[in-house]
Structure formats: structure tokens, C-alpha cells
mmCIF file of C-alpha atoms in Angstrom:
data_model
loop_
_atom_site.group_PDB
_atom_site.id
_atom_site.type_symbol
_atom_site.label_atom_id
_atom_site.label_comp_id
_atom_site.label_asym_id
_atom_site.label_seq_id
_atom_site.Cartn_x
_atom_site.Cartn_y
_atom_site.Cartn_z
ATOM 1 C CA MET Q 233 79.205 80.533 141.384
ATOM 2 C CA PRO Q 234 81.807 81.612 138.803
ATOM 3 C CA PRO Q 235 80.706 81.306 135.154
ATOM 4 C CA THR Q 236 81.385 77.942 133.574
ATOM 5 C CA HIS Q 237 81.546 79.201 129.982
ATOM 6 C CA PHE Q 238 83.080 82.053 128.017
ATOM 7 C CA ASP Q 239 79.944 83.471 126.418
ATOM 8 C CA ILE Q 240 80.375 84.834 122.874
ATOM 9 C CA GLY Q 241 77.525 86.291 120.840
ATOM 10 C CA PHE Q 242 77.298 86.889 117.095
ATOM 11 C CA LEU Q 243 74.716 89.486 116.124
ATOM 12 C CA ILE Q 244 73.015 88.713 112.803
ATOM 13 C CA PHE Q 245 70.665 90.781 110.654
ATOM 14 C CA ASP Q 246 69.554 90.969 107.023
ATOM 15 C CA GLY Q 247 72.366 91.966 104.685
ATOM 16 C CA ALA Q 248 75.198 90.989 107.022
ATOM 17 C CA LEU Q 249 78.394 89.739 105.368
ATOM 18 C CA ALA Q 250 78.568 86.028 106.077
ATOM 19 C CA THR Q 251 82.371 85.962 106.208
ATOM 20 C CA SER Q 252 82.440 88.619 108.925
ATOM 21 C CA ILE Q 253 80.587 86.105 111.106
ATOM 22 C CA SER Q 254 81.892 82.769 109.860
ATOM 23 C CA LEU Q 255 85.640 83.514 109.956
ATOM 24 C CA PRO Q 256 85.676 84.753 113.580
ATOM 25 C CA MET Q 257 83.435 81.832 114.532
ATOM 26 C CA GLU Q 258 85.717 79.277 112.860
ATOM 27 C CA LEU Q 259 88.774 80.739 114.595
ATOM 28 C CA LEU Q 260 87.064 80.629 117.977
ATOM 29 C CA ASN Q 261 85.665 77.163 117.313
ATOM 30 C CA THR Q 262 89.225 75.939 116.776
ATOM 31 C CA VAL Q 263 90.047 77.284 120.236
ATOM 32 C CA ASN Q 264 87.007 75.520 121.647
ATOM 33 C CA HIS Q 265 88.135 72.152 120.272
ATOM 34 C CA LEU Q 266 91.632 72.691 121.663
ATOM 35 C CA SER Q 267 90.318 73.649 125.096
ATOM 36 C CA GLN Q 268 88.093 70.554 125.149
ATOM 37 C CA ARG Q 269 91.152 68.378 124.563
ATOM 38 C CA ALA Q 270 93.080 70.311 127.209
ATOM 39 C CA ARG Q 271 90.324 69.768 129.770
ATOM 40 C CA ARG Q 272 90.739 66.016 129.440
ATOM 41 C CA ARG Q 273 94.325 66.433 130.614
ATOM 42 C CA SER Q 274 93.999 69.203 133.198
ATOM 43 C CA ALA Q 275 91.298 70.550 135.482
ATOM 44 C CA THR Q 276 92.778 74.058 135.170
ATOM 45 C CA SER Q 277 92.314 74.289 131.402
ATOM 46 C CA PRO Q 278 90.395 77.251 129.881
ATOM 47 C CA LYS Q 279 86.623 77.508 130.109
ATOM 48 C CA PRO Q 280 84.717 76.219 127.062
ATOM 49 C CA ILE Q 281 83.188 78.751 124.701
ATOM 50 C CA GLN Q 282 79.427 79.017 124.447
ATOM 51 C CA PHE Q 283 78.353 80.419 121.077
ATOM 52 C CA SER Q 284 75.106 82.333 120.583
ATOM 53 C CA VAL Q 285 73.896 83.470 117.163
ATOM 54 C CA ILE Q 286 71.598 86.345 118.115
ATOM 55 C CA GLY Q 287 68.763 87.370 115.800
ATOM 56 C CA PHE Q 288 65.935 89.870 116.069
ATOM 57 C CA ASP Q 289 63.283 87.291 115.151
ATOM 58 C CA SER Q 290 63.122 83.515 114.994
ATOM 59 C CA GLY Q 291 63.058 83.172 111.207
ATOM 60 C CA PRO Q 292 65.999 82.708 108.836
ATOM 61 C CA VAL Q 293 68.204 85.765 108.366
ATOM 62 C CA ASN Q 294 69.294 86.506 104.800
ATOM 63 C CA MET Q 295 72.985 87.298 104.558
ATOM 64 C CA SER Q 296 74.434 89.527 101.826
ATOM 65 C CA THR Q 297 74.614 86.462 99.558
ATOM 66 C CA ALA Q 298 72.053 83.688 99.055
ATOM 67 C CA LEU Q 299 73.067 82.207 102.403
ATOM 68 C CA SER Q 300 70.484 82.201 105.201
ATOM 69 C CA VAL Q 301 71.285 81.726 108.880
ATOM 70 C CA LEU Q 302 68.901 80.604 111.596
ATOM 71 C CA PRO Q 303 69.476 82.337 114.951
ATOM 72 C CA SER Q 304 70.187 80.129 117.934
ATOM 73 C CA THR Q 305 68.717 82.697 120.324
ATOM 74 C CA LEU Q 306 66.523 85.772 120.147
ATOM 75 C CA PHE Q 307 67.744 89.250 120.975
ATOM 76 C CA ASP Q 308 67.356 89.939 124.693
ATOM 77 C CA PRO Q 309 68.204 93.438 125.994
ATOM 78 C CA ASP Q 310 69.004 91.945 129.403
ATOM 79 C CA ARG Q 311 71.481 89.412 128.016
ATOM 80 C CA SER Q 312 75.106 89.680 129.164
ATOM 81 C CA LEU Q 313 78.108 88.423 127.186
ATOM 82 C CA ASP Q 314 81.864 88.127 127.509
ATOM 83 C CA MET Q 315 82.358 89.020 123.841
ATOM 84 C CA LEU Q 316 80.140 90.247 121.012
ATOM 85 C CA ILE Q 317 80.944 90.132 117.295
ATOM 86 C CA ILE Q 318 79.050 92.658 115.153
ATOM 87 C CA PRO Q 319 79.377 91.819 111.441
ATOM 88 C CA SER Q 320 79.712 94.163 108.520
ATOM 89 C CA ARG Q 321 76.703 94.909 106.336
ATOM 90 C CA TRP Q 322 76.206 95.173 102.618
ATOM 91 C CA ARG Q 323 75.158 98.796 102.010
ATOM 92 C CA HIS Q 324 73.300 101.278 104.213
ATOM 93 C CA PRO Q 325 75.064 100.301 107.459
ATOM 94 C CA HIS Q 326 73.311 103.005 109.502
ATOM 95 C CA ARG Q 327 69.779 101.803 108.781
ATOM 96 C CA GLY Q 328 67.651 99.372 110.731
ATOM 97 C CA ALA Q 329 69.036 97.743 113.867
ATOM 98 C CA PRO Q 330 71.781 100.325 114.618
ATOM 99 C CA GLN Q 331 69.096 103.005 114.964
ATOM 100 C CA GLN Q 332 66.910 101.035 117.369
ATOM 101 C CA SER Q 333 67.115 102.545 120.844
ATOM 102 C CA VAL Q 334 66.762 99.133 122.493
ATOM 103 C CA VAL Q 335 69.836 97.883 120.585
ATOM 104 C CA GLN Q 336 71.799 101.018 121.470
ATOM 105 C CA SER Q 337 70.904 100.651 125.154
ATOM 106 C CA TRP Q 338 71.954 96.997 125.085
ATOM 107 C CA LEU Q 339 75.338 97.836 123.558
ATOM 108 C CA ARG Q 340 75.916 100.521 126.178
ATOM 109 C CA LYS Q 341 75.002 98.014 128.905
ATOM 110 C CA LEU Q 342 77.451 95.445 127.512
ATOM 111 C CA ALA Q 343 80.223 98.051 127.323
ATOM 112 C CA ASP Q 344 79.562 99.100 130.923
ATOM 113 C CA GLU Q 345 79.864 95.451 131.962
ATOM 114 C CA GLY Q 346 83.247 95.120 130.237
ATOM 115 C CA CYS Q 347 82.079 92.940 127.353
ATOM 116 C CA GLU Q 348 84.605 92.993 124.503
ATOM 117 C CA ILE Q 349 82.655 94.286 121.502
ATOM 118 C CA CYS Q 350 84.283 93.676 118.122
ATOM 119 C CA ALA Q 351 82.774 95.537 115.160
ATOM 120 C CA VAL Q 352 83.810 94.197 111.752
ATOM 121 C CA GLY Q 353 83.962 96.681 108.870
ATOM 122 C CA ASN Q 354 80.965 98.986 108.890
ATOM 123 C CA GLY Q 355 79.629 97.165 111.950
ATOM 124 C CA SER Q 356 81.240 100.141 113.693
ATOM 125 C CA TYR Q 357 78.074 102.090 112.812
ATOM 126 C CA PHE Q 358 76.319 100.147 115.588
ATOM 127 C CA LEU Q 359 78.800 101.464 118.148
ATOM 128 C CA ALA Q 360 78.749 104.983 116.742
ATOM 129 C CA GLU Q 361 74.936 105.140 116.750
ATOM 130 C CA ALA Q 362 74.990 104.060 120.405
ATOM 131 C CA GLY Q 363 77.377 106.914 121.219
ATOM 132 C CA LEU Q 364 80.042 104.484 122.392
ATOM 133 C CA LEU Q 365 82.698 105.847 120.030
ATOM 134 C CA ASN Q 366 82.316 109.516 120.927
ATOM 135 C CA HIS Q 367 85.788 110.998 121.486
ATOM 136 C CA ARG Q 368 87.317 107.555 120.957
ATOM 137 C CA PRO Q 369 89.443 106.134 118.128
ATOM 138 C CA ALA Q 370 87.588 104.008 115.586
ATOM 139 C CA THR Q 371 87.862 102.702 112.061
ATOM 140 C CA THR Q 372 85.487 101.282 109.472
ATOM 141 C CA HIS Q 373 85.561 99.946 105.928
ATOM 142 C CA TRP Q 374 87.381 102.433 103.688
ATOM 143 C CA HIS Q 375 84.341 102.839 101.408
ATOM 144 C CA TYR Q 376 82.450 104.467 104.288
ATOM 145 C CA PHE Q 377 85.137 106.845 105.594
ATOM 146 C CA SER Q 378 83.460 110.005 104.278
ATOM 147 C CA ASP Q 379 79.964 108.980 105.319
ATOM 148 C CA PHE Q 380 81.145 107.860 108.746
ATOM 149 C CA SER Q 381 83.003 111.147 109.352
ATOM 150 C CA ARG Q 382 79.981 113.170 108.280
ATOM 151 C CA ARG Q 383 77.527 111.256 110.468
ATOM 152 C CA TYR Q 384 79.758 110.963 113.518
ATOM 153 C CA PRO Q 385 82.096 113.995 113.674
ATOM 154 C CA GLN Q 386 82.696 113.382 117.383
ATOM 155 C CA VAL Q 387 84.390 110.039 116.625
ATOM 156 C CA ASP Q 388 88.178 110.039 116.135
ATOM 157 C CA LEU Q 389 88.263 108.132 112.832
ATOM 158 C CA LYS Q 390 91.654 106.502 112.231
ATOM 159 C CA ARG Q 391 91.777 106.135 108.452
ATOM 160 C CA ASP Q 392 95.330 104.766 108.492
ATOM 161 C CA TYR Q 393 94.572 101.843 110.814
ATOM 162 C CA LEU Q 394 92.713 98.602 110.121
ATOM 163 C CA ILE Q 395 92.197 97.935 113.843
ATOM 164 C CA THR Q 396 91.389 100.314 116.680
ATOM 165 C CA HIS Q 397 91.073 99.605 120.375
ATOM 166 C CA SER Q 398 89.588 101.718 123.143
ATOM 167 C CA ALA Q 399 88.597 100.217 126.512
ATOM 168 C CA SER Q 400 86.644 97.055 125.579
ATOM 169 C CA LEU Q 401 85.691 98.341 122.105
ATOM 170 C CA TYR Q 402 87.401 97.100 118.949
ATOM 171 C CA CYS Q 403 86.803 98.169 115.344
ATOM 172 C CA THR Q 404 88.310 96.618 112.222
ATOM 173 C CA GLY Q 405 88.383 97.902 108.662
ATOM 174 C CA SER Q 406 88.063 94.511 106.979
ATOM 175 C CA VAL Q 407 87.342 90.833 107.548
ATOM 176 C CA ASN Q 408 91.061 90.004 107.329
ATOM 177 C CA ALA Q 409 91.789 92.602 110.003
ATOM 178 C CA ALA Q 410 89.074 90.988 112.129
ATOM 179 C CA ALA Q 411 91.001 87.719 111.890
ATOM 180 C CA ASP Q 412 94.152 89.508 113.090
ATOM 181 C CA LEU Q 413 92.167 90.944 115.990
ATOM 182 C CA LEU Q 414 90.701 87.551 116.904
ATOM 183 C CA ILE Q 415 94.185 86.010 116.999
ATOM 184 C CA HIS Q 416 95.181 88.766 119.433
ATOM 185 C CA LEU Q 417 92.133 88.111 121.624
ATOM 186 C CA ILE Q 418 92.719 84.358 121.521
ATOM 187 C CA ASP Q 419 96.285 84.955 122.690
ATOM 188 C CA ARG Q 420 95.005 87.224 125.446
ATOM 189 C CA HIS Q 421 92.298 84.897 126.775
ATOM 190 C CA TRP Q 422 93.569 81.406 125.946
ATOM 191 C CA GLY Q 423 97.313 81.854 125.538
ATOM 192 C CA PRO Q 424 99.949 81.864 122.773
ATOM 193 C CA SER Q 425 99.760 78.137 122.001
ATOM 194 C CA PHE Q 426 96.053 78.432 121.171
ATOM 195 C CA ALA Q 427 96.679 81.556 119.081
ATOM 196 C CA ARG Q 428 99.545 79.883 117.237
ATOM 197 C CA HIS Q 429 97.435 76.820 116.426
ATOM 198 C CA ALA Q 430 94.551 78.966 115.161
ATOM 199 C CA THR Q 431 96.985 80.964 113.022
ATOM 200 C CA GLN Q 432 98.430 77.804 111.495
ATOM 201 C CA GLN Q 433 94.951 76.556 110.617
ATOM 202 C CA PHE Q 434 93.854 79.775 108.925
ATOM 203 C CA SER Q 435 96.300 81.258 106.381
ATOM 204 C CA PRO Q 436 99.446 81.724 108.477
ATOM 205 C CA GLU Q 437 100.994 83.963 105.844
ATOM 206 C CA SER Q 438 98.292 86.615 106.152
ATOM 207 C CA ARG Q 439 98.176 87.160 109.888
ATOM 208 C CA ARG Q 440 99.831 90.372 111.083
ATOM 209 C CA PRO Q 441 100.611 91.063 114.748
ATOM 210 C CA PHE Q 442 98.043 93.218 116.573
ATOM 211 C CA ALA Q 443 100.820 95.216 118.242
ATOM 212 C CA THR Q 444 102.183 96.463 114.917
ATOM 213 C CA THR Q 445 98.896 97.087 113.057
ATOM 214 C CA ALA Q 446 96.398 98.359 115.616
ATOM 215 C CA TYR Q 447 95.784 101.804 117.038
ATOM 216 C CA SER Q 448 95.303 101.065 120.719
ATOM 217 C CA GLU Q 449 94.165 103.908 122.946
ATOM 218 C CA GLU Q 450 95.189 101.782 125.907
ATOM 219 C CA ARG Q 451 98.733 101.457 124.632
ATOM 220 C CA ARG Q 452 98.897 105.158 123.697
ATOM 221 C CA ASN Q 453 97.779 106.297 127.162
ATOM 222 C CA LEU Q 454 100.321 104.069 128.864
ATOM 223 C CA HIS Q 455 103.120 105.328 126.650
ATOM 224 C CA GLY Q 456 103.981 108.923 127.450
ATOM 225 C CA ASP Q 457 107.742 108.410 127.447
ATOM 226 C CA GLU Q 458 109.269 110.513 124.672
ATOM 227 C CA ALA Q 459 112.795 109.109 125.106
ATOM 228 C CA ILE Q 460 111.552 105.538 124.707
ATOM 229 C CA ALA Q 461 109.338 106.484 121.757
ATOM 230 C CA LEU Q 462 112.369 107.987 119.999
ATOM 231 C CA MET Q 463 114.344 104.813 120.691
ATOM 232 C CA GLN Q 464 111.511 102.675 119.301
ATOM 233 C CA ASN Q 465 111.512 104.763 116.122
ATOM 234 C CA TRP Q 466 115.273 104.320 115.852
ATOM 235 C CA LEU Q 467 115.002 100.554 116.376
ATOM 236 C CA ASN Q 468 112.276 100.320 113.731
ATOM 237 C CA ARG Q 469 114.891 101.517 111.221
ATOM 238 C CA HIS Q 470 117.963 99.779 112.678
ATOM 239 C CA TYR Q 471 116.617 96.453 113.978
ATOM 240 C CA ALA Q 472 119.275 94.545 112.024
ATOM 241 C CA ASP Q 473 122.130 96.432 113.708
ATOM 242 C CA THR Q 474 123.985 94.874 116.612
ATOM 243 C CA VAL Q 475 123.188 97.146 119.527
ATOM 244 C CA SER Q 476 123.262 96.305 123.217
ATOM 245 C CA VAL Q 477 120.824 97.478 125.870
ATOM 246 C CA ALA Q 478 123.647 99.544 127.355
ATOM 247 C CA GLU Q 479 124.108 101.334 124.013
ATOM 248 C CA MET Q 480 120.356 101.966 123.777
ATOM 249 C CA ALA Q 481 120.396 103.469 127.263
ATOM 250 C CA THR Q 482 123.344 105.684 126.343
ATOM 251 C CA ARG Q 483 121.471 106.938 123.273
ATOM 252 C CA CYS Q 484 118.560 107.848 125.548
ATOM 253 C CA GLY Q 485 120.869 109.520 128.056
ATOM 254 C CA ILE Q 486 119.678 107.421 130.990
ATOM 255 C CA SER Q 487 121.081 104.565 133.054
ATOM 256 C CA GLU Q 488 120.747 101.019 131.750
ATOM 257 C CA ARG Q 489 118.571 99.975 134.675
ATOM 258 C CA SER Q 490 116.234 102.931 134.233
ATOM 259 C CA PHE Q 491 116.107 102.339 130.479
ATOM 260 C CA GLN Q 492 115.084 98.694 130.883
ATOM 261 C CA ARG Q 493 112.357 99.583 133.356
ATOM 262 C CA ARG Q 494 110.988 102.455 131.273
ATOM 263 C CA PHE Q 495 111.099 100.520 127.997
ATOM 264 C CA LYS Q 496 109.172 97.576 129.446
ATOM 265 C CA GLN Q 497 106.619 99.912 130.992
ATOM 266 C CA ALA Q 498 106.149 101.879 127.758
ATOM 267 C CA ALA Q 499 106.300 99.134 125.121
ATOM 268 C CA GLY Q 500 104.928 96.202 127.091
ATOM 269 C CA VAL Q 501 107.964 94.055 126.261
ATOM 270 C CA SER Q 502 111.674 94.268 126.986
ATOM 271 C CA ALA Q 503 113.927 96.091 124.536
ATOM 272 C CA GLN Q 504 115.499 92.772 123.521
ATOM 273 C CA GLN Q 505 112.086 91.239 122.792
ATOM 274 C CA TYR Q 506 111.030 94.349 120.890
ATOM 275 C CA VAL Q 507 114.040 93.991 118.580
ATOM 276 C CA GLN Q 508 113.409 90.257 118.269
ATOM 277 C CA ASN Q 509 109.815 90.907 117.187
ATOM 278 C CA LEU Q 510 110.931 93.438 114.574
ATOM 279 C CA ARG Q 511 113.497 91.023 113.168
ATOM 280 C CA LEU Q 512 111.082 88.098 112.981
ATOM 281 C CA ASP Q 513 108.393 90.217 111.324
ATOM 282 C CA ALA Q 514 110.942 91.342 108.720
ATOM 283 C CA ALA Q 515 112.039 87.734 108.192
ATOM 284 C CA ARG Q 516 108.446 86.665 107.658
ATOM 285 C CA GLU Q 517 108.012 89.297 104.940
ATOM 286 C CA LEU Q 518 111.227 88.220 103.201
ATOM 287 C CA LEU Q 519 110.268 84.549 103.320
ATOM 288 C CA GLN Q 520 107.004 85.412 101.652
ATOM 289 C CA ASN Q 521 108.194 87.962 99.107
ATOM 290 C CA SER Q 522 111.823 87.192 98.247
ATOM 291 C CA ASN Q 523 113.970 84.339 96.955
ATOM 292 C CA LEU Q 524 116.751 84.926 99.471
ATOM 293 C CA SER Q 525 118.079 81.822 101.176
ATOM 294 C CA ILE Q 526 117.330 81.166 104.836
ATOM 295 C CA GLU Q 527 120.909 82.097 105.712
ATOM 296 C CA GLU Q 528 120.718 85.338 103.714
ATOM 297 C CA ILE Q 529 117.455 86.284 105.405
ATOM 298 C CA SER Q 530 118.982 85.471 108.769
ATOM 299 C CA GLN Q 531 121.895 87.836 108.134
ATOM 300 C CA HIS Q 532 119.694 90.519 106.589
ATOM 301 C CA CYS Q 533 117.540 90.585 109.728
ATOM 302 C CA GLY Q 534 120.465 90.841 112.127
ATOM 303 C CA TYR Q 535 121.126 87.198 113.051
ATOM 304 C CA SER Q 536 124.720 86.065 112.711
ATOM 305 C CA ASP Q 537 123.734 82.472 113.521
ATOM 306 C CA SER Q 538 121.099 81.030 111.172
ATOM 307 C CA SER Q 539 120.438 78.099 113.544
ATOM 308 C CA TYR Q 540 119.538 80.529 116.319
ATOM 309 C CA PHE Q 541 117.314 82.424 113.877
ATOM 310 C CA CYS Q 542 115.496 79.209 112.934
ATOM 311 C CA ARG Q 543 114.906 78.331 116.587
ATOM 312 C CA GLN Q 544 113.515 81.787 117.350
ATOM 313 C CA PHE Q 545 111.311 81.726 114.259
ATOM 314 C CA ARG Q 546 109.857 78.330 115.162
ATOM 315 C CA ARG Q 547 109.248 79.452 118.738
ATOM 316 C CA ARG Q 548 107.377 82.535 117.526
ATOM 317 C CA LEU Q 549 105.368 81.091 114.611
ATOM 318 C CA GLY Q 550 105.303 77.365 115.289
ATOM 319 C CA ASN Q 551 106.971 76.486 111.955
ATOM 320 C CA SER Q 552 110.513 76.460 110.665
ATOM 321 C CA PRO Q 553 111.352 79.244 108.172
ATOM 322 C CA ALA Q 554 111.475 76.679 105.354
ATOM 323 C CA ALA Q 555 108.074 75.205 106.249
ATOM 324 C CA TYR Q 556 106.585 78.687 106.571
ATOM 325 C CA ARG Q 557 107.911 79.676 103.138
ATOM 326 C CA GLN Q 558 106.525 76.482 101.622
ATOM 327 C CA ALA Q 559 103.090 77.174 103.111
ATOM 328 C CA VAL Q 560 103.161 80.705 101.730
ATOM 329 C CA ARG Q 561 104.409 79.796 98.267
ATOM 330 C CA ARG Q 562 101.754 77.111 97.955
ATOM 331 C CA LYS Q 563 99.187 79.918 97.946
ATOM 332 C CA LEU Q 564 100.886 82.013 95.241
ATOM 333 C CA PHE Q 565 99.520 81.985 91.686
ATOM 334 C CA ALA Q 566 101.592 82.067 88.500
ATOM 335 C CA VAL Q 567 100.764 84.693 85.864
ATOM 336 C CA ASP Q 568 100.177 83.321 82.389
ATOM 337 C CA GLN Q 569 102.944 84.803 80.251
ATOM 338 C CA ASN Q 570 101.079 83.932 77.032
ATOM 339 C CA PRO Q 571 97.426 84.680 77.790
ATOM 340 C CA HIS Q 572 96.247 84.353 74.159
ATOM 341 C CA GLN Q 573 96.951 80.625 74.018
ATOM 342 C CA TYR Q 574 94.234 78.399 75.464
#
């Protein structure tokens, strides 16, 4: 029989950062509630998520703060999962569990089975100790760059990326980057409406698209087209210009039909959608960080029709530009201009 649940495990151990467990769990729990509602309306709705908090003994596990967590299940080296979240650890990330051969063997088994393993911050030490990151891209918390490079010289450490992806292995450099990764995985497994809802519930202004922030070995290997890469670089600088697909093809020196096919194959989206994504990302930044009007932002990002811009923005982010700006500005803090008066 096919599995009835999407099985997600959270590995816990003494000194783990609570937020590197709780934030991914809250995001995924939002998806679970949405899928439960969807199942009442349709028999073809996504499978429910089954959460497992996996500990190495049955007693409370002391997090990096005063918080203690009780495991819901004990570590089992024969256990299979669809997804595993490995949290970050406060200090000495290479000690203890990452060095246990039974844990390393289990991680290798999960990877062989196609389980998506997401290491938050220095949780990447678990994967490196198991040899899973050898000759693969990886990242970790910036504080551990030097130590990580020294211990694991065979790992391709990507210091300039907060997210890396290779096969079913994901590493993030921070808890916020882990949230960006989870939104990407929610979109992948449960669809854009679920991802959009989760984003709206958890700081919509801070989420950055996976495609623009992650180093993905999968995407790199698929993209060996130099002409398209050069066009992408050009579009990254000229996204606000009015340029047709035919003009893009001419710049590349290939036919329009061939250009469209090669661009979609290389970038994963059409050239038009690629430009649209660049424009909307730029608009999001301006809404957050400038006082330009909606119409001015629309024009600055290459939209001659502000109504069309607003429709595209809502379709992408689930909010109008004005509502998005209001949500962002609500989180900004004013600096006291006269700090000596109390």
C-alpha cells in the first residue's frame, strides 16, 4: 500500500537551538492544518504530515536555552523518513551524536533512500561527519567556516551562499535561511498556495526566493548553456528595460524558437517569467526600503501599467503592494533622535 503520511523527523540533542527546530515545525504545521481542511473538500488533497521528534533517549532534551523538549520517538537506525530536519547546535557542533557511527550510517541510509535532509546552521557537521558532503557543495553558520573547512577539506564550502542543495541534501547558514528553504520545499511538495499561505503567516517581508539565494548543484548541472547564462546576467541588470523575446534571441544569435526552448531548459522558467520574477523581487525590495509611490515603483521596475503590476504582485505574493508595504512597515522600529531624554 502507498504511504498514507508524509513522514518528517526532527532530530534533537542537548544544546540544539530551539528555533532551528520550532520555526521549521511551525511552518510545516501550518501546511498540515491547510491540508486537513483541503481533505474535507477533496479526496485528492495532499497527504497529512506525520511529525516525529527523534531523541537518543527517552528523557527531556535540554536545548541551548532553558527550554527542554521531550522526544516523541526514540532514535531507530532502521527508521525511514521523507524528510529530516537537523538543528543547529550551540558550540562544539562536531562532538557527540555527529561522531557516532550508528548515526552516520543512518544518515547515509536515509540519503540513499532519497530522504530530503535539511541541516540548519552547523547541523551540516552531521552530514559532513557521515561523508555525505564529500565533493558536494555545502554551507554552515559563518562562525564555523574556518573550522568546517579545516575538518572537512573535501567538502565544497560555499561561503557566499546561505542555502546549498545537492541531490536530496540541503544546508542552510542560518535559521532565517532555513525558513526560506522550507518555503521552497512546501511549494515543491504541497504547491504554491500552501507556500504563499505559510509565507504570509511568518514574516512575509523576510522571505527570499530559493531560486535567487541558493546554490543548487542540480540547477548548475542542468545549466551548461553559456549563451543563456550571458542573457540571464544581462537581464539581471536590465530587467526594467522593454525587451521582447525576439530581441533576446537576436542578442544570443539564435532563432527565437531555439532561444525559448533553451532558456526554459536552462533556467527552469520561460524568459518572460524570469524577467517577471526579477521585476517583482525588485518591487518587493523597494516597497520595503523606499518611500516611492506604488506607481513610481511600478515604472522603476519596468511596468508601464501600475494596475497590471498590482495584479502580478498579488498573484505572486498573495497581497497587494500597498498591503505588503503596510505589513513590512509595521515591523520597522523608529530610532530615538533624543536618546538622553527618558
